[in-house]
Amino acid sequence: MEWHAKPTGRQGGMAPATRPRALLVLAAWVLVSAAAATGQVPTSVEVPSSPLVLKSRGSFILGGESVRQTPAQLSSIFGRPLPEGGHVSVHQMFVEFMVPMTGDGVPVVMLHGATLTGKTYDTTPDGRMGWYEYFVRRGHPVYVPDQVSRGRSGVDVSVYNDVRAGARPASALANAFRQSDEINWTVFRFGPRVGTPFADQQFPTSAVGQLAKQAVPDFSASLPSPNPNVSLMASLGVRLEGAVLMGHSQTGALPLDAALADPSAAKALILVEPGGCRTKQFTDEQIAALAKIPILIVFGDHLETPTGMFGFSWQDAYEDCRAFIARVNASRGIAEMLYPPDMGIRGNSHMIMQDENNLQIADLILGWIARTTKGARQ
Amino acid sequence: MEWHAKPTGRQGGMAPATRPRALLVLAAWVLVSAAAATGQVPTSVEVPSSPLVLKSRGSFILGGESVRQTPAQLSSIFGRPLPEGGHVSVHQMFVEFMVPMTGDGVPVVMLHGATLTGKTYDTTPDGRMGWYEYFVRRGHPVYVPDQVSRGRSGVDVSVYNDVRAGARPASALANAFRQSDEINWTVFRFGPRVGTPFADQQFPTSAVGQLAKQAVPDFSASLPSPNPNVSLMASLGVRLEGAVLMGHSQTGALPLDAALADPSAAKALILVEPGGCRTKQFTDEQIAALAKIPILIVFGDHLETPTGMFGFSWQDAYEDCRAFIARVNASRGIAEMLYPPDMGIRGNSHMIMQDENNLQIADLILGWIARTTKGARQ
């Protein structure tokens, strides 16, 4: 599998990158990103036509462990090594939230995907309202975490500093990956090849440079096992007395794990563009447990686009999730696929919550939440 | 200078840590932090008595550079190395903001200090309203960045990944420091020694474990020179057509640099607990430029507390800033010190925006802003 589809659109075998193709990709990228290369300004964000009235808002921090680290692991201050170690907190989860003044919607937790933060659900790259604020305006308290090890949740740098101090080999450093703009173009399905959008593309590709600025290094590989994001998502749901748990991409299927960890955490589960649904990995008992919770799985358009990423295919992910839905429903579940092309809505990307029709998609999701959580345990 | 003051309060020479003292400090720490060791929950945050009405809110990302990185610098996805490099964005600044529906206050930019993020100004560790929301409720649009290289602004991990791949030596890793709870206790002036608060302490020390969870690694040393936080703070102020630029601790004096970079960025400067004011480093020309902008410098109480940190002294910082004020005012400036003990307000800590009387202090600052920016260029 090639990294980028060739300009002809043909997919070949695992060919080494060739110089001319690399230049072509680079040239295409420069063309696309030039308009959006500079940063944003305050007026980049649209002002809504009506005020937002909040009962409360703010942030809190879930979980975390206080661990004692060595002077080398804390590293130096003022360029001088520390004489003593001490305690720092690791593996906590920052959560921001807004609760609307009116409305009685069930709380919604929106967890982001790889190399991104909670910013995913806020103002879109081209300055429109994101799902975070929109769901609040539609009467739902909304909670937006940064995944543990990223953004305001922070990452444990004890190994980094041990390596820096020569106490551990460089190979001890955890994978900390970033997705290049070139990778994202096809993996996020903005178009068939870098720099070329689909004719019906819903992602605001003129602002793709702003999406790049939302990205941060992904230190997920530094996390302990089991992944604390699962238990924290579950405990947040429990504390909210049952919430709609939403994940995206890397965390697309995480709401399933959170619900299995504690079913009382979930009034409903929404899997947005998961990398797959792990259909065959669940036991019958687990499927029976998941069948008691309404589940919505959301995919955008152009799933057949070659991702260029190690044989990964969105079409495969979609088919797996369809099989998952069938398995859950065979167990008297209430799982459903929201696939906009079925309704004639075309061109949605992997970043569907940032697409130009993001609020249209939100309305479909909100309608589903209203239908399925009516009468859910309060 | 010792790391922690001895239990007797006596400060000695640079003595190596002794086992009994380390144990004593540890025991004290366990006692203090036990109550706050677990994470927060949604109900940890107080609900205000009146709604918050916003004209707009959201987030945007200032600056940033699109740079091409190698496959090794982007690191691996799905555990497989990348066949091609690509572009990522580095050195951008995430900014969240709220604009109130009513009020005509001048915009305020609140920049946080070392090892922290914009969370500094949001909900306090014990769940009370922070300055971010309070200033909005008092009619000011407020902008809260995460410093470049931290939180949602992200950090450039190309060197990290080069080291991981063996392409660069471990010594190429930039300092990434954390401040332990033990360091913060005395440096943030919560009390004379770890675990013992001052009798009149305003910081909610029962929630000190929550402050620990706000901390993230500080990758400032990875930044290019000049520090992009200065130019981005200046450009944000310019785009806001002049703002009150506030910094804290590590960035306490940064508003001075931002105003010198572009005087039109600043309607006023507020230096909260800066590590010093660099009084002697400014030229007469620079002082004359700063003298045209109202400047408020804020310090808490107990400045004489030995910090235990390499001879650093808050009293020295305070005295330096008093000298700075005198120098600016000798140049017909309008610089002022807000030192609460002068008004009989005792016990404020370094984290004054999170102290129990944080809104009392905010009112003093808001009053000063109203007085000094009246008639300022709009």
Short mmCIF file of C-alpha atoms in Angstrom, two decimals, chain A residues 2-4 14-15 17-18 21-22 25-26 29-30 33 37-48 50-66 68-69 73-90 92 94 96-98 101 117-119 122-124 132-133 137 143-146 150-157 160-161 163-166 168 170-171 173-183 209-210 212-217 219 236 239-240 308-312, chain B residues 3-4 14-18 21-22 25-26 29-30 33 37-48 50-66 68-69 73-90 92 94 96-98 101 117-119 122-124 132-133 137 143-146 150-157 160-161 163-166 168 170-171 173-183 209-210 212-217 219 236 239-240 308-312:
data_model
loop_
_atom_site.label_atom_id
_atom_site.label_comp_id
_atom_site.label_asym_id
_atom_site.label_seq_id
_atom_site.Cartn_x
_atom_site.Cartn_y
_atom_site.Cartn_z
CA GLU A 2 1.35 3.39 -0.89
CA TRP A 3 1.44 6.31 1.44
CA HIS A 4 -0.53 8.69 -0.73
CA MET A 14 4.09 -0.96 -0.88
CA ALA A 15 6.37 1.11 -3.08
CA ALA A 17 8.53 6.94 -1.75
CA THR A 18 9.87 8.32 -4.98
CA ARG A 21 5.91 12.01 -6.10
CA ALA A 22 7.15 13.52 -2.85
CA VAL A 25 2.64 16.01 -2.82
CA LEU A 26 4.63 18.85 -1.31
CA TRP A 29 0.25 20.83 0.09
CA VAL A 30 1.80 24.27 -0.29
CA SER A 33 -2.27 25.31 3.08
CA ALA A 37 -0.90 29.06 7.18
CA THR A 38 -1.18 32.03 9.52
CA GLY A 39 -2.87 31.73 12.88
CA GLN A 40 -6.34 32.85 13.79
CA VAL A 41 -7.45 36.06 15.47
CA PRO A 42 -10.35 36.80 17.83
CA THR A 43 -12.62 37.80 14.93
CA SER A 44 -11.98 34.40 13.32
CA VAL A 45 -14.80 33.11 15.53
CA GLU A 46 -18.39 33.76 14.45
CA VAL A 47 -20.66 35.54 16.93
CA PRO A 48 -23.93 33.62 17.37
CA SER A 50 -28.48 34.73 20.31
CA PRO A 51 -26.83 34.73 23.71
CA LEU A 52 -25.73 31.59 25.50
CA VAL A 53 -27.27 31.40 28.99
CA LEU A 54 -25.45 29.08 31.38
CA LYS A 55 -26.46 27.82 34.79
CA SER A 56 -22.86 26.92 35.44
CA ARG A 57 -19.59 26.26 33.67
CA GLY A 58 -16.00 25.57 34.56
CA SER A 59 -13.58 22.69 34.82
CA PHE A 60 -12.52 19.96 37.19
CA ILE A 61 -9.97 17.19 37.19
CA LEU A 62 -10.84 13.53 37.48
CA GLY A 63 -8.66 10.81 38.94
CA GLY A 64 -4.90 11.06 39.00
CA GLU A 65 -2.32 9.46 41.23
CA SER A 66 0.15 11.23 43.46
CA ARG A 68 6.93 10.33 44.25
CA GLN A 69 9.54 11.04 41.59
CA GLN A 73 12.59 12.78 36.96
CA LEU A 74 11.36 16.22 38.04
CA SER A 75 14.29 17.75 36.11
CA SER A 76 15.95 21.04 36.82
CA ILE A 77 14.60 24.45 37.73
CA PHE A 78 16.63 27.59 37.01
CA GLY A 79 19.04 25.23 35.24
CA ARG A 80 20.01 23.60 38.51
CA PRO A 81 19.30 20.00 39.48
CA LEU A 82 16.98 19.48 42.41
CA PRO A 83 18.41 18.28 45.71
CA GLU A 84 15.29 16.24 46.57
CA GLY A 85 12.53 14.36 44.82
CA GLY A 86 8.89 14.89 45.55
CA HIS A 87 5.31 14.20 44.60
CA VAL A 88 3.57 15.06 41.37
CA SER A 89 0.21 13.95 40.01
CA VAL A 90 0.00 11.73 36.93
CA GLN A 92 -5.48 12.74 35.84
CA PHE A 94 -8.98 17.57 32.79
CA GLU A 96 -14.34 21.37 30.99
CA PHE A 97 -18.10 21.69 31.06
CA MET A 98 -21.12 23.91 30.49
CA MET A 101 -29.87 27.46 32.22
CA THR A 117 -7.66 17.48 22.49
CA GLY A 118 -11.09 18.60 23.66
CA LYS A 119 -10.70 21.48 21.19
CA ASP A 122 -15.21 23.51 20.27
CA THR A 123 -15.07 26.25 17.63
CA THR A 124 -14.37 24.65 14.24
CA TYR A 132 -19.81 21.40 22.55
CA GLU A 133 -21.68 24.70 22.55
CA ARG A 137 -27.76 25.33 23.49
CA TYR A 143 -18.48 17.63 29.51
CA VAL A 144 -15.35 17.74 27.35
CA PRO A 145 -12.21 15.99 28.66
CA ASP A 146 -8.66 16.10 27.40
CA ARG A 150 -2.54 15.01 26.49
CA GLY A 151 -3.50 18.70 26.58
CA ARG A 152 -4.43 20.06 29.98
CA SER A 153 -4.42 16.57 31.46
CA GLY A 154 -0.65 16.50 31.14
CA VAL A 155 1.76 13.64 30.54
CA ASP A 156 4.12 11.82 32.88
CA VAL A 157 7.66 12.87 31.90
CA TYR A 160 11.75 11.40 29.46
CA ASN A 161 13.82 12.86 32.25
CA VAL A 163 16.56 9.23 29.54
CA ARG A 164 17.72 12.83 29.54
CA ALA A 165 19.76 12.15 32.66
CA GLY A 166 21.29 9.02 31.13
CA ARG A 168 17.60 4.90 31.04
CA ALA A 170 16.54 6.22 24.63
CA SER A 171 14.57 3.13 23.71
CA LEU A 173 10.89 6.62 25.50
CA ALA A 174 7.26 5.88 24.67
CA ASN A 175 5.99 6.42 21.17
CA ALA A 176 4.83 10.04 20.86
CA PHE A 177 3.30 10.37 17.45
CA ARG A 178 1.95 13.15 15.34
CA GLN A 179 -0.12 12.86 12.20
CA SER A 180 1.14 15.02 9.39
CA ASP A 181 -1.21 17.14 7.34
CA GLU A 182 -0.43 14.85 4.42
CA ILE A 183 -1.48 11.76 6.41
CA GLY A 209 -4.14 24.60 8.30
CA GLN A 210 -6.14 25.52 11.40
CA ALA A 212 -3.19 21.24 11.96
CA LYS A 213 -2.80 23.77 14.79
CA GLN A 214 -5.26 21.82 16.96
CA ALA A 215 -2.93 18.83 16.94
CA VAL A 216 -0.62 17.93 19.81
CA PRO A 217 1.74 14.99 20.33
CA PHE A 219 1.59 10.17 24.23
CA LEU A 236 -17.56 10.53 35.03
CA ARG A 239 -21.05 10.71 38.78
CA LEU A 240 -23.40 12.30 36.23
CA GLY A 308 -2.66 5.20 2.62
CA MET A 309 -2.19 3.99 6.20
CA PHE A 310 -0.88 0.42 6.42
CA GLY A 311 -3.91 -1.15 4.83
CA PHE A 312 -6.31 0.51 7.25
CA TRP B 3 15.35 22.52 50.19
CA HIS B 4 12.67 22.66 52.87
CA MET B 14 23.07 23.93 51.47
CA ALA B 15 22.88 20.72 53.48
CA PRO B 16 22.31 17.39 51.80
CA ALA B 17 18.91 15.87 52.43
CA THR B 18 18.98 13.75 55.56
CA ARG B 21 14.01 14.98 57.57
CA ALA B 22 12.91 13.41 54.29
CA VAL B 25 8.47 15.83 55.15
CA LEU B 26 6.90 12.77 53.56
CA TRP B 29 2.77 15.47 53.03
CA VAL B 30 0.72 12.31 53.41
CA SER B 33 -2.74 15.44 50.83
CA ALA B 37 -5.76 12.67 46.87
CA THR B 38 -8.74 11.48 44.86
CA GLY B 39 -9.92 13.32 41.81
CA GLN B 40 -12.82 15.71 41.57
CA VAL B 41 -16.35 15.02 40.37
CA PRO B 42 -18.87 17.25 38.59
CA THR B 43 -20.44 18.34 41.87
CA SER B 44 -17.02 19.51 43.07
CA VAL B 45 -17.77 22.75 41.24
CA GLU B 46 -20.04 25.31 42.94
CA VAL B 47 -23.11 26.45 41.01
CA PRO B 48 -23.30 30.26 40.94
CA SER B 50 -27.10 33.73 38.87
CA PRO B 51 -26.77 32.64 35.24
CA LEU B 52 -23.85 33.59 33.04
CA VAL B 53 -25.04 35.28 29.85
CA LEU B 54 -22.54 35.23 27.02
CA LYS B 55 -22.57 37.06 23.72
CA SER B 56 -20.02 34.59 22.42
CA ARG B 57 -17.47 32.07 23.57
CA GLY B 58 -15.13 29.53 22.07
CA SER B 59 -11.51 29.09 21.18
CA PHE B 60 -9.04 29.90 18.43
CA ILE B 61 -5.38 29.27 17.79
CA LEU B 62 -2.84 32.03 17.32
CA GLY B 63 0.36 31.81 15.31
CA GLY B 64 2.12 28.55 14.66
CA GLU B 65 4.45 27.45 11.92
CA SER B 66 3.92 24.62 9.50
CA ARG B 68 8.13 19.51 7.57
CA GLN B 69 9.33 16.71 9.83
CA GLN B 73 10.22 12.83 14.04
CA LEU B 74 6.54 12.07 13.48
CA SER B 75 7.12 8.65 15.06
CA SER B 76 5.13 5.52 14.38
CA ILE B 77 1.42 4.87 13.97
CA PHE B 78 -0.02 1.40 14.65
CA GLY B 79 3.51 0.52 15.80
CA ARG B 80 4.86 0.88 12.28
CA PRO B 81 7.34 3.51 11.14
CA LEU B 82 6.10 5.99 8.57
CA PRO B 83 7.33 5.74 4.99
CA GLU B 84 7.25 9.53 4.46
CA GLY B 85 7.64 12.68 6.48
CA GLY B 86 5.14 15.50 6.38
CA HIS B 87 3.99 18.79 7.83
CA VAL B 88 2.88 19.49 11.35
CA SER B 89 2.23 22.77 13.12
CA VAL B 90 4.46 23.90 15.98
CA GLN B 92 0.91 27.83 17.99
CA PHE B 94 -4.49 27.86 21.99
CA GLU B 96 -10.19 30.12 24.94
CA PHE B 97 -12.44 33.09 25.51
CA MET B 98 -15.80 34.36 26.75
CA MET B 101 -23.65 39.87 26.74
CA THR B 117 -2.07 25.91 31.89
CA GLY B 118 -5.00 28.28 31.39
CA LYS B 119 -6.80 26.18 34.02
CA ASP B 122 -10.73 28.77 35.81
CA THR B 123 -12.52 26.91 38.62
CA THR B 124 -10.29 26.89 41.71
CA TYR B 132 -11.76 33.92 34.12
CA GLU B 133 -15.50 33.71 34.70
CA ARG B 137 -19.37 38.51 34.81
CA TYR B 143 -9.01 35.49 26.75
CA VAL B 144 -7.11 32.62 28.37
CA PRO B 145 -4.21 31.06 26.42
CA ASP B 146 -2.23 27.93 27.11
CA ARG B 150 2.04 23.34 26.94
CA GLY B 151 -1.55 22.13 27.33
CA ARG B 152 -3.71 22.47 24.24
CA SER B 153 -1.03 24.50 22.48
CA GLY B 154 1.08 21.36 22.20
CA VAL B 155 4.81 20.85 22.15
CA ASP B 156 7.23 20.06 19.32
CA VAL B 157 8.37 16.45 19.82
CA TYR B 160 12.14 13.64 21.45
CA ASN B 161 11.56 11.35 18.49
CA VAL B 163 16.45 10.81 20.41
CA ARG B 164 14.08 7.87 20.55
CA ALA B 165 15.23 6.82 17.08
CA GLY B 166 18.88 7.11 18.09
CA ARG B 168 20.40 12.43 18.40
CA ALA B 170 19.75 12.03 24.98
CA SER B 171 21.43 15.29 25.92
CA LEU B 173 16.29 16.62 25.05
CA ALA B 174 15.14 19.97 26.37
CA ASN B 175 14.57 20.41 30.07
CA ALA B 176 10.98 19.39 30.88
CA PHE B 177 10.45 20.20 34.50
CA ARG B 178 7.76 19.62 37.04
CA GLN B 179 7.40 21.24 40.43
CA SER B 180 6.70 18.75 43.17
CA ASP B 181 4.02 19.40 45.75
CA GLU B 182 6.81 19.72 48.30
CA ILE B 183 8.52 22.45 46.26
CA GLY B 209 -3.90 17.86 45.91
CA GLN B 210 -6.21 19.30 43.25
CA ALA B 212 -1.19 19.21 41.87
CA LYS B 213 -3.52 17.75 39.25
CA GLN B 214 -3.54 21.07 37.35
CA ALA B 215 0.19 20.74 36.73
CA VAL B 216 1.68 19.55 33.45
CA PRO B 217 5.31 19.24 32.32
CA PHE B 219 8.63 22.32 28.09
CA LEU B 236 -3.48 39.07 20.54
CA ARG B 239 -6.08 42.20 17.42
CA LEU B 240 -8.22 43.08 20.44
CA GLY B 308 13.98 26.68 49.59
CA MET B 309 14.68 27.24 45.91
CA PHE B 310 18.29 28.10 45.15
CA GLY B 311 18.25 31.34 47.08
CA PHE B 312 15.22 32.66 45.22
#
